[in-house]
Coordinates of C-alpha atoms in Angstrom, one line a residue:
Chain K
M1 CA 0.0 65.6 66.6
T2 CA -1.9 65.5 63.3
T3 CA -1.0 63.1 60.6
I4 CA -2.6 61.5 57.6
P5 CA -4.0 58.0 58.6
G6 CA -2.4 55.0 57.0
T7 CA 0.6 56.5 55.3
T8 CA 3.6 54.3 54.8
P9 CA 6.4 53.9 55.9
Y10 CA 5.7 56.5 58.6
P11 CA 2.9 58.7 59.7
W12 CA 3.0 61.8 57.4
P13 CA 4.1 64.5 57.9
W14 CA 7.2 63.5 60.0
H15 CA 6.7 66.3 62.6
G16 CA 3.0 65.6 63.1
R17 CA 1.9 69.2 62.2
L18 CA -0.4 68.9 59.4
D19 CA -1.3 72.5 58.8
P20 CA -3.3 73.2 55.7
A21 CA -1.6 76.6 55.5
R22 CA 1.6 74.8 54.9
V23 CA 0.3 72.4 52.3
A24 CA 0.6 72.5 48.6
L25 CA -0.8 70.0 46.2
L26 CA 1.4 69.5 43.1
A27 CA -0.8 68.3 40.3
V28 CA 1.9 67.0 37.9
A29 CA 0.8 66.8 34.3
C30 CA 2.9 64.5 32.0
P31 CA 2.1 63.5 28.5
D32 CA -1.0 61.6 29.5
P33 CA -2.6 59.1 27.0
T34 CA -5.5 58.5 29.4
G35 CA -6.6 62.2 29.7
P36 CA -7.6 64.2 32.7
D37 CA -8.0 62.5 36.0
Q38 CA -11.1 63.0 38.1
D39 CA -9.4 61.7 41.2
V40 CA -6.9 64.5 41.1
E41 CA -9.7 67.0 40.6
A42 CA -11.6 65.8 43.7
L43 CA -8.5 65.8 45.8
A44 CA -7.6 69.3 44.6
A45 CA -11.1 70.6 45.5
R46 CA -10.8 69.4 49.0
V47 CA -7.2 70.7 49.5
R48 CA -8.2 74.1 48.1
D49 CA -11.3 74.2 50.3
R50 CA -9.2 73.7 53.5
G51 CA -6.6 76.4 52.6
G52 CA -4.1 74.4 50.7
L53 CA -2.3 75.7 47.7
I54 CA -2.8 74.1 44.3
V55 CA 0.0 74.2 41.8
S56 CA -0.4 72.7 38.4
V57 CA 3.1 71.4 37.5
R58 CA 3.4 70.9 33.7
V59 CA 6.4 68.8 32.8
R60 CA 7.5 67.7 29.4
A61 CA 10.0 65.5 27.7
P62 CA 13.5 67.1 27.5
Y63 CA 15.8 67.2 24.6
R64 CA 14.3 64.4 22.6
K65 CA 10.6 64.3 21.9
T66 CA 8.4 61.4 22.7
G67 CA 5.7 62.6 20.4
L68 CA 2.8 62.7 23.1
D69 CA 1.0 65.8 24.0
V70 CA 1.0 67.3 27.5
A71 CA -2.4 67.0 29.2
A72 CA -3.1 69.1 32.4
P73 CA -5.4 68.0 35.1
P74 CA -8.3 70.5 35.3
T75 CA -7.7 71.7 38.9
H76 CA -8.3 75.4 38.7
P77 CA -4.8 75.9 40.2
H78 CA -3.6 78.9 42.1
H79 CA -0.4 78.7 40.1
V80 CA 0.7 77.0 36.9
V81 CA 4.4 76.3 36.6
R82 CA 6.1 75.0 33.4
A83 CA 9.2 72.9 33.8
S84 CA 11.7 72.1 31.1
G85 CA 11.9 68.4 31.9
W86 CA 10.3 65.7 33.9
D87 CA 11.3 67.3 37.1
G88 CA 8.9 70.1 38.0
F89 CA 11.6 72.2 39.7
H90 CA 13.9 72.1 36.6
G91 CA 13.7 75.4 34.6
S92 CA 10.7 76.5 36.5
D93 CA 9.7 78.9 39.4
L94 CA 8.2 76.1 41.5
D95 CA 10.6 76.5 44.3
D96 CA 10.0 80.2 44.5
V97 CA 6.2 79.8 44.3
L98 CA 6.3 77.3 47.2
R99 CA 8.7 79.3 49.4
T100 CA 6.9 82.5 48.9
A101 CA 3.6 80.9 49.9
G102 CA 5.2 79.2 52.9
R103 CA 4.4 75.7 51.7
D104 CA 6.7 72.9 52.8
L105 CA 4.3 70.0 53.0
L106 CA 3.7 68.7 49.5
L107 CA 1.1 66.4 48.3
I108 CA 2.1 64.9 44.9
A109 CA -0.5 63.7 42.4
G110 CA -0.8 63.3 38.7
C111 CA 0.6 61.5 35.7
C112 CA 2.8 59.7 35.3
L113 CA 3.7 58.3 38.6
E114 CA 7.1 56.9 37.6
L115 CA 8.0 59.9 35.4
G116 CA 7.0 63.5 36.2
A117 CA 5.6 62.8 39.8
H118 CA 8.6 60.7 40.8
S119 CA 11.2 63.2 39.3
T120 CA 9.4 66.0 41.0
M121 CA 9.2 64.3 44.4
R122 CA 12.9 63.4 44.2
A123 CA 13.8 67.0 43.5
A124 CA 11.5 68.3 46.3
N125 CA 12.9 65.9 48.8
D126 CA 16.5 66.9 48.1
R127 CA 15.4 70.5 48.7
G128 CA 14.0 69.5 52.2
Y129 CA 10.3 69.5 51.3
E130 CA 8.2 67.0 53.2
C131 CA 6.4 64.9 50.5
L132 CA 3.4 62.6 50.4
L133 CA 2.8 60.8 47.2
V134 CA -1.0 60.3 46.8
A135 CA -0.9 56.9 45.2
D136 CA -4.4 56.6 44.0
A137 CA -4.3 60.0 42.4
C138 CA -1.4 59.0 40.3
A139 CA -1.6 57.1 37.0
A140 CA 1.3 54.8 36.1
A141 CA 2.4 53.1 32.8
S142 CA 1.9 49.6 34.3
E143 CA 1.1 48.0 37.6
E144 CA 4.6 46.6 37.8
L145 CA 6.1 50.1 37.5
R146 CA 3.5 51.5 40.0
Q147 CA 4.6 48.9 42.6
A148 CA 8.2 49.6 42.2
A149 CA 7.9 53.3 42.1
L150 CA 6.0 53.2 45.5
S151 CA 8.4 50.6 46.9
T152 CA 11.4 52.8 46.1
I153 CA 9.8 55.7 48.1
E154 CA 9.1 53.4 51.1
M155 CA 12.6 51.8 51.3
S156 CA 15.2 53.1 53.7
G157 CA 12.6 54.4 56.1
G158 CA 11.0 56.6 53.4
I159 CA 13.9 57.7 51.2
F160 CA 11.8 60.3 49.4
G161 CA 9.0 60.8 51.8
A162 CA 5.9 58.7 52.3
V163 CA 3.0 57.2 50.4
G164 CA -0.7 57.7 51.2
S165 CA -4.2 57.5 49.8
R166 CA -6.5 60.1 48.4
T167 CA -9.4 59.2 50.7
A168 CA -7.2 59.4 53.8
V169 CA -5.9 62.9 52.7
M170 CA -9.4 64.1 52.0
E171 CA -10.7 62.7 55.3
K172 CA -8.0 64.3 57.4
L173 CA -8.2 67.7 55.7
Chain S
M1 CA 38.7 59.6 19.7
R2 CA 35.4 58.2 18.4
Y3 CA 34.1 54.7 19.0
Q4 CA 31.3 52.5 17.6
T5 CA 27.8 52.9 19.1
V6 CA 27.0 50.6 21.9
P7 CA 24.3 48.0 21.3
A8 CA 21.7 49.1 24.1
E9 CA 18.0 49.1 24.9
P10 CA 15.8 50.6 23.7
Y11 CA 18.1 52.1 21.2
D12 CA 21.9 51.8 20.2
W13 CA 23.6 54.4 22.4
P14 CA 24.2 57.2 21.9
F15 CA 21.3 58.3 19.7
D16 CA 23.5 60.6 17.7
G17 CA 26.2 58.0 17.1
A18 CA 28.8 60.2 18.8
L19 CA 30.5 58.0 21.4
D20 CA 33.5 60.2 21.7
S21 CA 36.1 60.3 24.6
A22 CA 36.1 64.1 24.2
T23 CA 32.4 64.6 24.9
T24 CA 31.6 61.6 27.1
A25 CA 32.2 61.2 30.9
L26 CA 31.9 58.2 33.1
I27 CA 30.1 59.0 36.3
C28 CA 30.6 56.8 39.3
I29 CA 27.8 57.4 41.8
D30 CA 28.2 56.9 45.6
W31 CA 30.5 53.9 45.6
Q32 CA 31.0 54.6 49.3
A33 CA 31.4 52.3 52.3
D34 CA 28.1 53.7 53.6
F35 CA 26.3 52.1 50.6
C36 CA 28.3 49.0 50.0
G37 CA 30.7 48.3 52.9
P38 CA 30.2 46.4 56.1
G39 CA 29.1 48.6 59.0
G40 CA 27.9 51.4 56.7
Y41 CA 24.5 53.1 56.4
V42 CA 22.9 50.5 54.1
D43 CA 24.4 47.7 56.3
M44 CA 23.0 49.3 59.4
M45 CA 19.5 49.4 57.9
G46 CA 19.8 45.6 57.4
Y47 CA 19.8 45.4 53.6
D48 CA 21.8 42.8 51.7
L49 CA 25.2 44.2 50.8
S50 CA 25.7 41.6 48.1
L51 CA 23.2 43.5 46.0
T52 CA 24.9 46.8 46.2
R53 CA 28.4 45.3 46.0
A54 CA 27.6 43.2 42.8
G55 CA 28.6 46.0 40.4
L56 CA 32.0 46.7 41.9
E57 CA 34.0 44.3 39.7
P58 CA 32.4 45.2 36.4
T59 CA 32.7 48.9 37.3
A60 CA 36.4 48.5 38.0
A61 CA 36.9 47.0 34.5
V62 CA 35.0 49.9 32.9
L63 CA 37.1 52.4 34.9
D64 CA 40.3 50.8 33.5
A65 CA 39.0 51.0 30.0
A66 CA 37.8 54.6 30.3
R67 CA 41.0 55.8 32.0
A68 CA 43.2 54.2 29.4
R69 CA 41.3 56.0 26.6
G70 CA 41.2 59.4 28.3
F71 CA 37.5 59.6 29.2
L72 CA 36.7 62.1 31.9
V73 CA 35.9 60.2 35.1
I74 CA 33.8 61.9 37.8
H75 CA 33.0 60.4 41.2
T76 CA 30.2 61.5 43.6
R77 CA 29.8 61.1 47.3
E78 CA 26.6 61.6 49.4
G79 CA 27.4 63.0 52.7
H80 CA 26.7 65.9 55.1
R81 CA 28.7 68.5 57.0
P82 CA 29.8 67.3 60.4
D83 CA 27.4 69.7 62.1
L84 CA 24.6 68.3 59.9
S85 CA 23.5 71.9 59.0
D86 CA 23.0 70.8 55.4
C87 CA 20.8 67.8 56.4
P88 CA 17.0 68.5 56.2
P89 CA 15.3 67.6 59.4
N90 CA 13.0 65.1 57.8
K91 CA 15.9 63.2 56.3
L92 CA 17.6 63.1 59.7
W93 CA 14.4 62.0 61.4
R94 CA 13.7 59.2 59.0
S95 CA 17.2 57.8 59.2
R96 CA 17.1 57.7 63.0
R97 CA 13.7 56.1 62.9
I98 CA 15.0 53.1 60.8
G99 CA 18.1 52.8 63.1
A100 CA 20.8 54.3 61.0
G101 CA 20.8 57.9 62.1
I102 CA 22.7 60.4 60.0
G103 CA 25.6 61.6 62.1
D104 CA 25.3 58.8 64.6
P105 CA 28.3 56.8 65.4
G106 CA 28.7 53.4 63.8
P107 CA 31.4 50.8 62.8
C108 CA 32.4 53.1 59.9
G109 CA 32.4 56.3 61.9
R110 CA 29.5 58.8 61.8
I111 CA 26.8 57.8 59.3
L112 CA 26.8 59.8 56.0
V113 CA 29.1 62.5 57.4
R114 CA 31.9 63.9 55.2
G115 CA 35.3 62.9 56.2
E116 CA 34.3 59.7 58.0
P117 CA 35.5 56.2 56.9
G118 CA 32.1 55.2 55.8
W119 CA 31.9 58.3 53.5
E120 CA 35.0 57.2 51.6
I121 CA 34.8 55.5 48.2
V122 CA 35.6 51.9 48.5
P123 CA 39.1 50.8 47.2
E124 CA 37.8 48.7 44.3
V125 CA 36.7 51.8 42.4
A126 CA 38.5 54.6 44.2
P127 CA 39.3 57.8 42.4
I128 CA 42.8 58.4 41.1
D129 CA 44.7 61.7 41.1
G130 CA 43.0 64.3 38.9
E131 CA 39.5 62.8 38.8
P132 CA 36.9 65.3 40.1
I133 CA 34.9 64.2 43.1
V134 CA 31.5 65.9 43.5
D135 CA 30.2 66.0 47.1
K136 CA 26.4 66.1 47.3
P137 CA 24.0 66.6 50.2
G138 CA 21.1 64.9 48.5
K139 CA 20.2 62.0 46.1
G140 CA 20.7 63.9 42.9
A141 CA 24.2 64.7 41.9
F142 CA 23.2 68.0 40.2
Y143 CA 21.3 69.6 43.2
A144 CA 23.5 72.0 45.3
T145 CA 26.7 70.9 43.5
D146 CA 29.0 72.0 40.7
L147 CA 28.5 69.0 38.6
D148 CA 26.7 70.8 35.7
L149 CA 29.4 73.4 35.6
L150 CA 32.2 70.8 35.6
L151 CA 30.6 68.9 32.7
R152 CA 30.0 72.1 30.7
T153 CA 33.5 73.2 31.3
H154 CA 34.9 70.0 30.0
G155 CA 32.6 70.0 26.9
I156 CA 30.8 66.9 28.1
T157 CA 27.4 66.1 26.5
H158 CA 27.2 62.4 27.0
L159 CA 27.2 60.5 30.3
I160 CA 27.9 56.8 31.1
L161 CA 26.4 56.0 34.6
T162 CA 27.6 53.4 37.2
G163 CA 26.9 53.4 40.9
I164 CA 24.5 52.8 43.7
T165 CA 21.7 52.6 44.5
T166 CA 20.0 52.1 41.1
D167 CA 16.6 53.3 42.1
V168 CA 17.7 56.2 44.4
C169 CA 20.8 58.2 43.7
V170 CA 21.6 56.7 40.2
H171 CA 18.0 57.2 39.0
T172 CA 17.7 60.7 40.5
T173 CA 21.0 61.8 38.9
M174 CA 20.1 60.2 35.5
R175 CA 16.8 62.0 35.6
E176 CA 18.4 65.3 36.4
A177 CA 21.0 64.7 33.6
N178 CA 18.5 63.8 31.0
D179 CA 16.3 66.9 31.9
R180 CA 19.5 69.0 31.3
G181 CA 19.9 67.4 27.9
Y182 CA 22.7 65.0 28.7
E183 CA 22.5 61.8 26.6
C184 CA 22.7 59.0 29.2
L185 CA 23.7 55.3 29.2
L186 CA 23.2 53.2 32.4
L187 CA 25.4 50.1 32.7
T188 CA 23.1 47.5 34.0
D189 CA 25.7 45.2 35.7
C190 CA 27.6 48.3 37.2
T191 CA 24.7 49.3 39.5
G192 CA 22.6 47.7 42.3
A193 CA 19.8 48.5 44.7
T194 CA 18.8 47.4 48.1
D195 CA 15.9 45.5 46.5
K196 CA 16.2 43.4 43.4
G197 CA 12.7 44.1 42.1
N198 CA 13.2 47.8 42.4
Y199 CA 16.6 47.5 40.6
E200 CA 14.9 45.7 37.7
A201 CA 12.0 48.2 37.6
A202 CA 14.5 51.2 37.7
V203 CA 16.3 49.7 34.6
K204 CA 12.9 49.2 32.8
M205 CA 11.8 52.8 33.5
V206 CA 14.7 54.1 31.6
T207 CA 13.6 52.2 28.5
M208 CA 9.9 53.3 28.5
Q209 CA 8.6 55.5 25.8
G210 CA 11.5 54.8 23.5
G211 CA 14.1 55.7 26.2
V212 CA 12.5 58.3 28.4
F213 CA 15.7 58.8 30.5
G214 CA 18.2 57.4 28.0
A215 CA 19.4 53.8 27.4
V216 CA 20.7 50.8 29.2
A217 CA 23.4 48.2 28.3
P218 CA 25.6 45.7 30.1
S219 CA 29.2 46.8 30.4
S220 CA 30.3 44.1 28.1
A221 CA 28.6 46.0 25.2
L222 CA 30.5 49.2 26.1
L223 CA 33.8 47.4 26.4
T224 CA 33.3 45.8 23.0
S225 CA 32.6 49.2 21.5
L226 CA 35.8 50.5 23.1
G227 CA 37.8 47.6 21.8
A228 CA 38.6 46.6 25.4
R229 CA 37.6 43.0 25.0

């Protein structure tokens, strides 16, 4: 059994088989007023080094513009996918990229936690992917929304998956 | 028939001023015994049912007004095939771990299984003849369903959302709808969550960045616009 230490509400992944060859890091890039995130870069370097797949998921505001530019974390991704909404699966080839590469364990990081990261995690979970939100590699609009976004994931036994920390992921990989 | 815009946050809804019964649908999400009835899935997990039941009465009033004015009403239900072949193994494992295993027998029949008593929509907001019901295996009502096709076929561009739970199935569906270009209004007293703080944050998230997923309003504002009160 191999799981990431300290994940909530359950040891992730659920089946205890943390195989880097099945892992993909989804670096979600929303309109980001704070700019690129060094925490995501360090996490991506470790995941890549251990055989994980790095996918830069560029999401954007749908339909009505918010007036903010999209900033992508500089993660030298294996793949870049472009979604046509906040959900990285909507209008993109993300599902095909992950299936083709045999990746069903997803680490989710980026900005913003309650927007693109959350929508993408929700969509991934509905599709059967086993997701870990890397909380300290996600930026949120406010502390209040961060806490609620994490709590929502942890309710009902992990309704969208689990929550973990960047250091724990890097240590275990 | 066109109606006045609804006073809403963070902008009066809809943004294009077109509250029209021909292009607007009322979506009632997962008002099932499993989520708001005694002995159902949410009850089995030990959560406070009064939080998920709070929206039933206002939703019934909105349903009356919408039906009387000819709005399309669509209901959704979350549930799995009896053999659970459409239930991802991680979802099944998590539900068992918290003591409310999908497919396990409970006071309302097998939990979250299609055709069981717990899967039925509760009587207060039950569908009437002719109203489409969308059965979904996940949280989002657009994933692996024909909801998008139904809405397009009816010429629907605007959605008014009620249902449970706010932060899970309602939010996921609202996010999916917004990504697809539907103009969405969430009725704040016609929805509830298993945690009050998460309900409040889910409502607030909609209003960020000028309405990142649409707008929110109490049902009284909608009923006033419809001339129903």
